[in-house]
Amino acid sequence: MALKRDLLLVGGGRLATALLSLITIRAVTTFLTPAQYGVLALLLAVQMFCGLFLVNPIGQHINLHTHAWWDEGSLMARLKQYRLYVFAVSLVGGAVVFCMVKQQTNEQLLWTSVAMFVAVVAGTWNATLIPMLNMLGFRAASVLWSIITVTTGLVCAISFVMWWPYATAWFAGQAVGMGIGALGAKYVLRQHAQRINAAEDSVSLIDRRTVLSYCLPLAFATGLMWLQLSGYRFLIEGYWGLAQLGFMAVGLQLAGQISALAESLAMQFLYPLFYRRVSAHEEHDEVVSAFSDLLNTLVPVYFVLTGLIVLIAPYLLKLLVAAQFQNAIAFVMLGAGIELCRVLGNLLSNAAHVRRKTKSLALPYAAGAVTSLILIFIAGVWQREMIWVGAALISGAVAMLLVMLISMYRQVKFRLDVVRCFIGGAIMLAMMLLVAWMPVADGWQVAIGYSLGAATFAAVTVAALLLKNPATHRLLNVQLRKN
């Protein structure tokens, strides 16, 4: 009963958040021109730099120890020490924007820097505390504040951009939403933490050895990951301009939003169970079993989802973006492939986290970043069309995934369910081939009808793959909190 309730909470919450996020795409493409959307893409790249390179290594350390610190009652005391670090990272983000952004007056530049500072603070705490509620089993509160974050961010962003029609205004509105969600999650977490014996204030968040052996190698790896996922945007802006960057970013973001929904569902529902299962068995065979179960649950699902995105790409653009962006079909399809490699790479990278060997993540992300950037640079020098950039990005994503697969297998000898993975891959290819026979999206009715039909088929397929999957059942038989 508790399992069904949790699944309904997480699934329903993520569905609501996803719908709001899709409405957000429609709104932002309506209010911003392609050039201003290009500026927004650069601002998001800076925010992602702060998140991936500077915050994520400490955040992953917190994730790995959340259950143990909660059990001993020291979690809130340790998080107090996190505040100064987040503040310092936010100053870095504001300074980077101040030195980077062009074509703005001094006053606009100041407001953009302030917006970046607030976005990094709010985004970091939002991405820390709301998932933490979920990891500790407070799923209803996690879902509630996730929805409040997206809703408030959308309302504030629209209000700000109607007053000042620039990317900075939209970015600031989203930051306000993340801040409100973070404050709400902090309140709920503190209310529950009061029931546990308070820990001594002398406990530390992290020690020097962990910084050197875990966080710095992870920061190097995630910095390379940032280069592959976002750093290329500055090359595009330099060679093709902001308008072309904005046009491409919309197509890639649309594919990214849908794959992020599936990944977020997995992270909210399955990752807490996985981390609890491996938290006390870092060197035990249980790690191999738990990691294999996580892969065999999610890999077939990601295959089917990728096929769905490619199949309904024209209909998604018809429904979810403004008319000026609706020719980005090729970028949505390429984005689906890029996102498949990204989510599979993230899934495999869990092996490095549980083994505390994050330096092994550097090589896969280096392979992806170097491949993508070199190919984009060549395309820019040769003045090729933007589709070459998409091809460069998917080439880099494939290179990253192949190196990641080999590197992670050396650390955890996982066992794949070949039959289910093959079925998922075959369905993905079949859906991709069907694209040539799908009717043109010449109206809302056609777009909605075919999208719902394809989504229903994909949902039934995923349910069939998971229903009697022993790997999924083993993951679900995990208790998050001690009684």
mmCIF file of N, CA and C in Angstrom, residues 134-260:
data_model
loop_
_atom_site.group_PDB
_atom_site.id
_atom_site.type_symbol
_atom_site.label_atom_id
_atom_site.label_comp_id
_atom_site.label_asym_id
_atom_site.label_seq_id
_atom_site.Cartn_x
_atom_site.Cartn_y
_atom_site.Cartn_z
ATOM 1 N N ASN A 134 12.715 13.904 -0.419
ATOM 2 C CA ASN A 134 12.304 12.680 -1.098
ATOM 3 C C ASN A 134 13.173 11.493 -0.687
ATOM 4 N N MET A 135 14.487 11.709 -0.591
ATOM 5 C CA MET A 135 15.398 10.633 -0.209
ATOM 6 C C MET A 135 15.086 10.092 1.181
ATOM 7 N N LEU A 136 14.626 10.971 2.054
ATOM 8 C CA LEU A 136 14.342 10.572 3.428
ATOM 9 C C LEU A 136 12.926 10.033 3.601
ATOM 10 N N GLY A 137 12.178 9.936 2.517
ATOM 11 C CA GLY A 137 10.855 9.335 2.582
ATOM 12 C C GLY A 137 9.711 10.312 2.739
ATOM 13 N N PHE A 138 9.990 11.614 2.771
ATOM 14 C CA PHE A 138 8.931 12.616 2.885
ATOM 15 C C PHE A 138 8.481 13.013 1.478
ATOM 16 N N ARG A 139 7.894 12.065 0.780
ATOM 17 C CA ARG A 139 7.618 12.231 -0.647
ATOM 18 C C ARG A 139 6.546 13.276 -0.914
ATOM 19 N N ALA A 140 5.515 13.330 -0.089
ATOM 20 C CA ALA A 140 4.438 14.293 -0.322
ATOM 21 C C ALA A 140 4.962 15.727 -0.254
ATOM 22 N N ALA A 141 5.794 16.009 0.744
ATOM 23 C CA ALA A 141 6.353 17.352 0.876
ATOM 24 C C ALA A 141 7.269 17.669 -0.291
ATOM 25 N N SER A 142 8.057 16.694 -0.729
ATOM 26 C CA SER A 142 8.956 16.901 -1.867
ATOM 27 C C SER A 142 8.167 17.238 -3.121
ATOM 28 N N VAL A 143 7.102 16.497 -3.365
ATOM 29 C CA VAL A 143 6.264 16.741 -4.546
ATOM 30 C C VAL A 143 5.614 18.115 -4.467
ATOM 31 N N LEU A 144 5.077 18.455 -3.290
ATOM 32 C CA LEU A 144 4.395 19.737 -3.124
ATOM 33 C C LEU A 144 5.317 20.906 -3.436
ATOM 34 N N TRP A 145 6.507 20.897 -2.864
ATOM 35 C CA TRP A 145 7.405 22.032 -3.064
ATOM 36 C C TRP A 145 8.029 22.035 -4.450
ATOM 37 N N SER A 146 8.107 20.890 -5.107
ATOM 38 C CA SER A 146 8.525 20.869 -6.516
ATOM 39 C C SER A 146 7.500 21.586 -7.378
ATOM 40 N N ILE A 147 6.231 21.296 -7.136
ATOM 41 C CA ILE A 147 5.164 21.936 -7.914
ATOM 42 C C ILE A 147 5.116 23.436 -7.632
ATOM 43 N N ILE A 148 5.259 23.809 -6.359
ATOM 44 C CA ILE A 148 5.258 25.229 -6.000
ATOM 45 C C ILE A 148 6.426 25.947 -6.671
ATOM 46 N N THR A 149 7.581 25.291 -6.732
ATOM 47 C CA THR A 149 8.755 25.892 -7.388
ATOM 48 C C THR A 149 8.452 26.232 -8.835
ATOM 49 N N VAL A 150 7.936 25.267 -9.576
ATOM 50 C CA VAL A 150 7.700 25.477 -11.015
ATOM 51 C C VAL A 150 6.573 26.484 -11.237
ATOM 52 N N THR A 151 5.506 26.372 -10.454
ATOM 53 C CA THR A 151 4.363 27.279 -10.612
ATOM 54 C C THR A 151 4.758 28.721 -10.319
ATOM 55 N N THR A 152 5.421 28.917 -9.184
ATOM 56 C CA THR A 152 5.827 30.271 -8.805
ATOM 57 C C THR A 152 6.831 30.833 -9.802
ATOM 58 N N GLY A 153 7.759 29.995 -10.235
ATOM 59 C CA GLY A 153 8.744 30.442 -11.213
ATOM 60 C C GLY A 153 8.099 30.881 -12.514
ATOM 61 N N LEU A 154 7.092 30.129 -12.969
ATOM 62 C CA LEU A 154 6.404 30.475 -14.214
ATOM 63 C C LEU A 154 5.655 31.794 -14.079
ATOM 64 N N VAL A 155 4.916 31.954 -12.979
ATOM 65 C CA VAL A 155 4.132 33.181 -12.769
ATOM 66 C C VAL A 155 5.054 34.394 -12.669
ATOM 67 N N CYS A 156 6.120 34.276 -11.880
ATOM 68 C CA CYS A 156 7.039 35.393 -11.712
ATOM 69 C C CYS A 156 7.767 35.710 -13.014
ATOM 70 N N ALA A 157 8.189 34.670 -13.756
ATOM 71 C CA ALA A 157 8.902 34.907 -15.001
ATOM 72 C C ALA A 157 8.031 35.640 -16.011
ATOM 73 N N ILE A 158 6.783 35.209 -16.151
ATOM 74 C CA ILE A 158 5.875 35.881 -17.087
ATOM 75 C C ILE A 158 5.632 37.325 -16.646
ATOM 76 N N SER A 159 5.438 37.526 -15.346
ATOM 77 C CA SER A 159 5.198 38.881 -14.835
ATOM 78 C C SER A 159 6.397 39.784 -15.103
ATOM 79 N N PHE A 160 7.596 39.279 -14.836
ATOM 80 C CA PHE A 160 8.800 40.091 -15.029
ATOM 81 C C PHE A 160 9.043 40.401 -16.502
ATOM 82 N N VAL A 161 8.849 39.391 -17.378
ATOM 83 C CA VAL A 161 9.184 39.592 -18.782
ATOM 84 C C VAL A 161 8.144 40.482 -19.480
ATOM 85 N N MET A 162 6.914 40.532 -18.967
ATOM 86 C CA MET A 162 5.924 41.469 -19.502
ATOM 87 C C MET A 162 6.292 42.902 -19.147
ATOM 88 N N TRP A 163 6.965 43.064 -18.022
ATOM 89 C CA TRP A 163 7.404 44.392 -17.593
ATOM 90 C C TRP A 163 8.704 44.800 -18.275
ATOM 91 N N TRP A 164 9.611 43.811 -18.469
ATOM 92 C CA TRP A 164 10.927 44.079 -19.077
ATOM 93 C C TRP A 164 11.251 42.923 -20.008
ATOM 94 N N PRO A 165 11.036 43.045 -21.331
ATOM 95 C CA PRO A 165 11.073 41.904 -22.268
ATOM 96 C C PRO A 165 12.481 41.438 -22.633
ATOM 97 N N TYR A 166 13.217 41.007 -21.623
ATOM 98 C CA TYR A 166 14.575 40.521 -21.849
ATOM 99 C C TYR A 166 14.787 39.189 -21.138
ATOM 100 N N ALA A 167 15.823 38.480 -21.569
ATOM 101 C CA ALA A 167 16.113 37.168 -20.984
ATOM 102 C C ALA A 167 16.387 37.254 -19.492
ATOM 103 N N THR A 168 17.028 38.345 -19.037
ATOM 104 C CA THR A 168 17.343 38.499 -17.618
ATOM 105 C C THR A 168 16.088 38.489 -16.770
ATOM 106 N N ALA A 169 15.023 39.111 -17.260
ATOM 107 C CA ALA A 169 13.770 39.159 -16.504
ATOM 108 C C ALA A 169 13.186 37.754 -16.336
ATOM 109 N N TRP A 170 13.197 36.982 -17.423
ATOM 110 C CA TRP A 170 12.690 35.611 -17.323
ATOM 111 C C TRP A 170 13.556 34.791 -16.358
ATOM 112 N N PHE A 171 14.850 34.942 -16.454
ATOM 113 C CA PHE A 171 15.791 34.209 -15.612
ATOM 114 C C PHE A 171 15.569 34.556 -14.136
ATOM 115 N N ALA A 172 15.346 35.845 -13.851
ATOM 116 C CA ALA A 172 15.112 36.281 -12.473
ATOM 117 C C ALA A 172 13.811 35.709 -11.919
ATOM 118 N N GLY A 173 12.778 35.656 -12.747
ATOM 119 C CA GLY A 173 11.510 35.082 -12.298
ATOM 120 C C GLY A 173 11.638 33.618 -11.925
ATOM 121 N N GLN A 174 12.390 32.875 -12.727
ATOM 122 C CA GLN A 174 12.636 31.470 -12.404
ATOM 123 C C GLN A 174 13.407 31.333 -11.100
ATOM 124 N N ALA A 175 14.336 32.243 -10.848
ATOM 125 C CA ALA A 175 15.120 32.211 -9.607
ATOM 126 C C ALA A 175 14.235 32.438 -8.385
ATOM 127 N N VAL A 176 13.273 33.327 -8.503
ATOM 128 C CA VAL A 176 12.352 33.563 -7.391
ATOM 129 C C VAL A 176 11.579 32.286 -7.050
ATOM 130 N N GLY A 177 11.110 31.585 -8.082
ATOM 131 C CA GLY A 177 10.397 30.333 -7.841
ATOM 132 C C GLY A 177 11.253 29.308 -7.137
ATOM 133 N N MET A 178 12.522 29.182 -7.554
ATOM 134 C CA MET A 178 13.416 28.220 -6.902
ATOM 135 C C MET A 178 13.678 28.601 -5.451
ATOM 136 N N GLY A 179 13.766 29.907 -5.185
ATOM 137 C CA GLY A 179 13.998 30.356 -3.820
ATOM 138 C C GLY A 179 12.835 30.038 -2.898
ATOM 139 N N ILE A 180 11.625 30.258 -3.372
ATOM 140 C CA ILE A 180 10.445 29.958 -2.549
ATOM 141 C C ILE A 180 10.351 28.462 -2.288
ATOM 142 N N GLY A 181 10.605 27.655 -3.298
ATOM 143 C CA GLY A 181 10.585 26.207 -3.095
ATOM 144 C C GLY A 181 11.629 25.749 -2.100
ATOM 145 N N ALA A 182 12.818 26.343 -2.156
ATOM 146 C CA ALA A 182 13.886 25.971 -1.230
ATOM 147 C C ALA A 182 13.527 26.333 0.205
ATOM 148 N N LEU A 183 12.941 27.513 0.409
ATOM 149 C CA LEU A 183 12.549 27.923 1.759
ATOM 150 C C LEU A 183 11.484 26.992 2.333
ATOM 151 N N GLY A 184 10.524 26.609 1.500
ATOM 152 C CA GLY A 184 9.487 25.691 1.973
ATOM 153 C C GLY A 184 10.047 24.334 2.342
ATOM 154 N N ALA A 185 10.953 23.809 1.499
ATOM 155 C CA ALA A 185 11.554 22.512 1.789
ATOM 156 C C ALA A 185 12.400 22.564 3.055
ATOM 157 N N LYS A 186 13.097 23.670 3.272
ATOM 158 C CA LYS A 186 13.901 23.818 4.489
ATOM 159 C C LYS A 186 13.018 23.808 5.735
ATOM 160 N N TYR A 187 11.886 24.475 5.653
ATOM 161 C CA TYR A 187 10.970 24.506 6.799
ATOM 162 C C TYR A 187 10.477 23.099 7.145
ATOM 163 N N VAL A 188 10.068 22.341 6.119
ATOM 164 C CA VAL A 188 9.567 20.987 6.360
ATOM 165 C C VAL A 188 10.663 20.095 6.937
ATOM 166 N N LEU A 189 11.864 20.201 6.386
ATOM 167 C CA LEU A 189 12.972 19.371 6.854
ATOM 168 C C LEU A 189 13.306 19.677 8.310
ATOM 169 N N ARG A 190 13.301 20.943 8.674
ATOM 170 C CA ARG A 190 13.597 21.305 10.062
ATOM 171 C C ARG A 190 12.504 20.830 11.010
ATOM 172 N N GLN A 191 11.269 20.869 10.544
ATOM 173 C CA GLN A 191 10.167 20.390 11.399
ATOM 174 C C GLN A 191 10.341 18.910 11.722
ATOM 175 N N HIS A 192 10.710 18.138 10.750
ATOM 176 C CA HIS A 192 10.898 16.699 10.979
ATOM 177 C C HIS A 192 12.185 16.426 11.748
ATOM 178 N N ALA A 193 13.213 17.225 11.509
ATOM 179 C CA ALA A 193 14.494 16.999 12.175
ATOM 180 C C ALA A 193 14.410 17.267 13.666
ATOM 181 N N GLN A 194 13.468 18.080 14.101
ATOM 182 C CA GLN A 194 13.327 18.377 15.529
ATOM 183 C C GLN A 194 12.928 17.152 16.340
ATOM 184 N N ARG A 195 12.417 16.132 15.692
ATOM 185 C CA ARG A 195 12.007 14.933 16.414
ATOM 186 C C ARG A 195 13.175 14.009 16.719
ATOM 187 N N ILE A 196 14.359 14.332 16.188
ATOM 188 C CA ILE A 196 15.533 13.500 16.379
ATOM 189 C C ILE A 196 16.497 14.237 17.289
ATOM 190 N N ASN A 197 17.220 13.532 18.099
ATOM 191 C CA ASN A 197 18.172 14.150 18.996
ATOM 192 C C ASN A 197 19.152 15.018 18.224
ATOM 193 N N ALA A 198 19.307 16.244 18.666
ATOM 194 C CA ALA A 198 20.176 17.181 17.958
ATOM 195 C C ALA A 198 21.627 16.732 18.040
ATOM 196 N N ALA A 199 22.345 16.916 16.966
ATOM 197 C CA ALA A 199 23.758 16.549 16.938
ATOM 198 C C ALA A 199 24.602 17.702 17.472
ATOM 199 N N GLU A 200 25.822 17.409 17.804
ATOM 200 C CA GLU A 200 26.746 18.436 18.267
ATOM 201 C C GLU A 200 27.098 19.378 17.120
ATOM 202 N N ASP A 201 27.260 20.656 17.447
ATOM 203 C CA ASP A 201 27.599 21.636 16.417
ATOM 204 C C ASP A 201 28.999 21.435 15.857
ATOM 205 N N SER A 202 29.780 20.603 16.529
ATOM 206 C CA SER A 202 31.174 20.430 16.111
ATOM 207 C C SER A 202 31.336 19.497 14.914
ATOM 208 N N VAL A 203 30.254 18.842 14.481
ATOM 209 C CA VAL A 203 30.383 17.909 13.362
ATOM 210 C C VAL A 203 30.733 18.679 12.097
ATOM 211 N N SER A 204 31.456 18.052 11.216
ATOM 212 C CA SER A 204 31.894 18.717 9.989
ATOM 213 C C SER A 204 31.156 18.161 8.782
ATOM 214 N N LEU A 205 30.986 19.016 7.775
ATOM 215 C CA LEU A 205 30.329 18.587 6.545
ATOM 216 C C LEU A 205 31.238 17.695 5.721
ATOM 217 N N ILE A 206 32.507 18.057 5.672
ATOM 218 C CA ILE A 206 33.434 17.324 4.808
ATOM 219 C C ILE A 206 34.848 17.514 5.352
ATOM 220 N N ASP A 207 35.702 16.538 5.139
ATOM 221 C CA ASP A 207 37.090 16.659 5.583
ATOM 222 C C ASP A 207 38.030 16.834 4.385
ATOM 223 N N ARG A 208 39.263 17.185 4.682
ATOM 224 C CA ARG A 208 40.231 17.479 3.636
ATOM 225 C C ARG A 208 40.475 16.266 2.734
ATOM 226 N N ARG A 209 40.531 15.093 3.343
ATOM 227 C CA ARG A 209 40.795 13.884 2.564
ATOM 228 C C ARG A 209 39.694 13.651 1.534
ATOM 229 N N THR A 210 38.436 13.854 1.932
ATOM 230 C CA THR A 210 37.324 13.658 1.007
ATOM 231 C C THR A 210 37.352 14.687 -0.117
ATOM 232 N N VAL A 211 37.723 15.916 0.223
ATOM 233 C CA VAL A 211 37.819 16.958 -0.802
ATOM 234 C C VAL A 211 38.834 16.563 -1.863
ATOM 235 N N LEU A 212 39.998 16.086 -1.409
ATOM 236 C CA LEU A 212 41.073 15.757 -2.340
ATOM 237 C C LEU A 212 40.802 14.484 -3.134
ATOM 238 N N SER A 213 40.246 13.471 -2.453
ATOM 239 C CA SER A 213 40.100 12.166 -3.108
ATOM 240 C C SER A 213 38.787 12.011 -3.860
ATOM 241 N N TYR A 214 37.746 12.757 -3.440
ATOM 242 C CA TYR A 214 36.413 12.573 -4.045
ATOM 243 C C TYR A 214 35.945 13.827 -4.776
ATOM 244 N N CYS A 215 35.951 14.975 -4.091
ATOM 245 C CA CYS A 215 35.316 16.166 -4.653
ATOM 246 C C CYS A 215 36.118 16.797 -5.790
ATOM 247 N N LEU A 216 37.424 16.945 -5.629
ATOM 248 C CA LEU A 216 38.210 17.567 -6.699
ATOM 249 C C LEU A 216 38.224 16.746 -7.984
ATOM 250 N N PRO A 217 38.410 15.427 -7.909
ATOM 251 C CA PRO A 217 38.296 14.644 -9.153
ATOM 252 C C PRO A 217 36.911 14.733 -9.782
ATOM 253 N N LEU A 218 35.869 14.755 -8.926
ATOM 254 C CA LEU A 218 34.511 14.867 -9.456
ATOM 255 C C LEU A 218 34.291 16.234 -10.087
ATOM 256 N N ALA A 219 34.839 17.286 -9.474
ATOM 257 C CA ALA A 219 34.709 18.629 -10.048
ATOM 258 C C ALA A 219 35.369 18.703 -11.423
ATOM 259 N N PHE A 220 36.528 18.084 -11.548
ATOM 260 C CA PHE A 220 37.207 18.055 -12.846
ATOM 261 C C PHE A 220 36.352 17.334 -13.890
ATOM 262 N N ALA A 221 35.765 16.205 -13.474
ATOM 263 C CA ALA A 221 34.929 15.431 -14.395
ATOM 264 C C ALA A 221 33.674 16.189 -14.784
ATOM 265 N N THR A 222 33.010 16.799 -13.803
ATOM 266 C CA THR A 222 31.774 17.518 -14.109
ATOM 267 C C THR A 222 32.054 18.817 -14.861
ATOM 268 N N GLY A 223 33.255 19.378 -14.684
ATOM 269 C CA GLY A 223 33.630 20.524 -15.502
ATOM 270 C C GLY A 223 33.719 20.148 -16.968
ATOM 271 N N LEU A 224 34.284 18.981 -17.234
ATOM 272 C CA LEU A 224 34.311 18.477 -18.604
ATOM 273 C C LEU A 224 32.905 18.169 -19.106
ATOM 274 N N MET A 225 32.069 17.661 -18.204
ATOM 275 C CA MET A 225 30.677 17.398 -18.562
ATOM 276 C C MET A 225 29.975 18.699 -18.942
ATOM 277 N N TRP A 226 30.265 19.765 -18.206
ATOM 278 C CA TRP A 226 29.674 21.060 -18.534
ATOM 279 C C TRP A 226 30.113 21.528 -19.917
ATOM 280 N N LEU A 227 31.392 21.327 -20.235
ATOM 281 C CA LEU A 227 31.875 21.705 -21.565
ATOM 282 C C LEU A 227 31.079 21.003 -22.656
ATOM 283 N N GLN A 228 30.785 19.717 -22.431
ATOM 284 C CA GLN A 228 30.057 18.941 -23.435
ATOM 285 C C GLN A 228 28.598 19.357 -23.516
ATOM 286 N N LEU A 229 27.963 19.624 -22.367
ATOM 287 C CA LEU A 229 26.524 19.879 -22.342
ATOM 288 C C LEU A 229 26.156 21.339 -22.562
ATOM 289 N N SER A 230 27.028 22.273 -22.140
ATOM 290 C CA SER A 230 26.676 23.689 -22.208
ATOM 291 C C SER A 230 27.766 24.593 -22.734
ATOM 292 N N GLY A 231 29.022 24.225 -22.521
ATOM 293 C CA GLY A 231 30.113 25.112 -22.911
ATOM 294 C C GLY A 231 30.136 25.433 -24.396
ATOM 295 N N TYR A 232 29.633 24.517 -25.201
ATOM 296 C CA TYR A 232 29.622 24.726 -26.655
ATOM 297 C C TYR A 232 28.772 25.924 -27.057
ATOM 298 N N ARG A 233 27.874 26.357 -26.179
ATOM 299 C CA ARG A 233 26.982 27.471 -26.533
ATOM 300 C C ARG A 233 27.752 28.757 -26.824
ATOM 301 N N PHE A 234 28.879 28.933 -26.164
ATOM 302 C CA PHE A 234 29.668 30.142 -26.400
ATOM 303 C C PHE A 234 30.346 30.088 -27.767
ATOM 304 N N LEU A 235 30.736 28.897 -28.208
ATOM 305 C CA LEU A 235 31.270 28.753 -29.566
ATOM 306 C C LEU A 235 30.200 29.072 -30.599
ATOM 307 N N ILE A 236 28.988 28.567 -30.368
ATOM 308 C CA ILE A 236 27.897 28.806 -31.319
ATOM 309 C C ILE A 236 27.580 30.287 -31.399
ATOM 310 N N GLU A 237 27.529 30.947 -30.244
ATOM 311 C CA GLU A 237 27.255 32.387 -30.234
ATOM 312 C C GLU A 237 28.321 33.152 -31.013
ATOM 313 N N GLY A 238 29.572 32.696 -30.920
ATOM 314 C CA GLY A 238 30.649 33.375 -31.614
ATOM 315 C C GLY A 238 30.628 33.167 -33.111
ATOM 316 N N TYR A 239 30.275 31.954 -33.559
ATOM 317 C CA TYR A 239 30.328 31.636 -34.995
ATOM 318 C C TYR A 239 28.992 31.857 -35.713
ATOM 319 N N TRP A 240 27.871 31.581 -35.039
ATOM 320 C CA TRP A 240 26.575 31.638 -35.731
ATOM 321 C C TRP A 240 25.639 32.714 -35.183
ATOM 322 N N GLY A 241 25.922 33.279 -34.013
ATOM 323 C CA GLY A 241 25.102 34.353 -33.470
ATOM 324 C C GLY A 241 24.058 33.867 -32.473
ATOM 325 N N LEU A 242 23.495 34.813 -31.724
ATOM 326 C CA LEU A 242 22.544 34.501 -30.655
ATOM 327 C C LEU A 242 21.240 33.916 -31.195
ATOM 328 N N ALA A 243 20.767 34.430 -32.341
ATOM 329 C CA ALA A 243 19.486 33.944 -32.861
ATOM 330 C C ALA A 243 19.569 32.468 -33.230
ATOM 331 N N GLN A 244 20.649 32.062 -33.888
ATOM 332 C CA GLN A 244 20.817 30.648 -34.243
ATOM 333 C C GLN A 244 20.990 29.786 -32.994
ATOM 334 N N LEU A 245 21.708 30.327 -32.006
ATOM 335 C CA LEU A 245 21.854 29.599 -30.742
ATOM 336 C C LEU A 245 20.499 29.393 -30.087
ATOM 337 N N GLY A 246 19.670 30.441 -30.067
ATOM 338 C CA GLY A 246 18.350 30.319 -29.457
ATOM 339 C C GLY A 246 17.479 29.321 -30.179
ATOM 340 N N PHE A 247 17.538 29.334 -31.511
ATOM 341 C CA PHE A 247 16.732 28.409 -32.314
ATOM 342 C C PHE A 247 17.110 26.953 -32.008
ATOM 343 N N MET A 248 18.420 26.677 -31.990
ATOM 344 C CA MET A 248 18.862 25.316 -31.706
ATOM 345 C C MET A 248 18.566 24.911 -30.273
ATOM 346 N N ALA A 249 18.759 25.846 -29.332
ATOM 347 C CA ALA A 249 18.563 25.534 -27.922
ATOM 348 C C ALA A 249 17.131 25.134 -27.620
ATOM 349 N N VAL A 250 16.164 25.733 -28.330
ATOM 350 C CA VAL A 250 14.768 25.356 -28.112
ATOM 351 C C VAL A 250 14.534 23.893 -28.463
ATOM 352 N N GLY A 251 15.041 23.463 -29.617
ATOM 353 C CA GLY A 251 14.858 22.066 -30.012
ATOM 354 C C GLY A 251 15.509 21.098 -29.051
ATOM 355 N N LEU A 252 16.752 21.400 -28.640
ATOM 356 C CA LEU A 252 17.439 20.526 -27.697
ATOM 357 C C LEU A 252 16.767 20.538 -26.324
ATOM 358 N N GLN A 253 16.273 21.725 -25.914
ATOM 359 C CA GLN A 253 15.630 21.810 -24.601
ATOM 360 C C GLN A 253 14.330 21.027 -24.563
ATOM 361 N N LEU A 254 13.589 21.035 -25.668
ATOM 362 C CA LEU A 254 12.326 20.301 -25.694
ATOM 363 C C LEU A 254 12.573 18.806 -25.476
ATOM 364 N N ALA A 255 13.561 18.260 -26.182
ATOM 365 C CA ALA A 255 13.926 16.866 -25.949
ATOM 366 C C ALA A 255 14.447 16.675 -24.535
ATOM 367 N N GLY A 256 15.210 17.652 -24.049
ATOM 368 C CA GLY A 256 15.762 17.553 -22.703
ATOM 369 C C GLY A 256 14.716 17.567 -21.623
ATOM 370 N N GLN A 257 13.656 18.355 -21.794
ATOM 371 C CA GLN A 257 12.603 18.429 -20.784
ATOM 372 C C GLN A 257 11.903 17.087 -20.621
ATOM 373 N N ILE A 258 11.659 16.408 -21.747
ATOM 374 C CA ILE A 258 10.937 15.135 -21.673
ATOM 375 C C ILE A 258 11.826 14.050 -21.065
ATOM 376 N N SER A 259 13.084 13.993 -21.491
ATOM 377 C CA SER A 259 13.975 12.998 -20.896
ATOM 378 C C SER A 259 14.253 13.322 -19.437
ATOM 379 N N ALA A 260 14.286 14.611 -19.095
ATOM 380 C CA ALA A 260 14.487 14.999 -17.698
ATOM 381 C C ALA A 260 13.323 14.556 -16.827
#
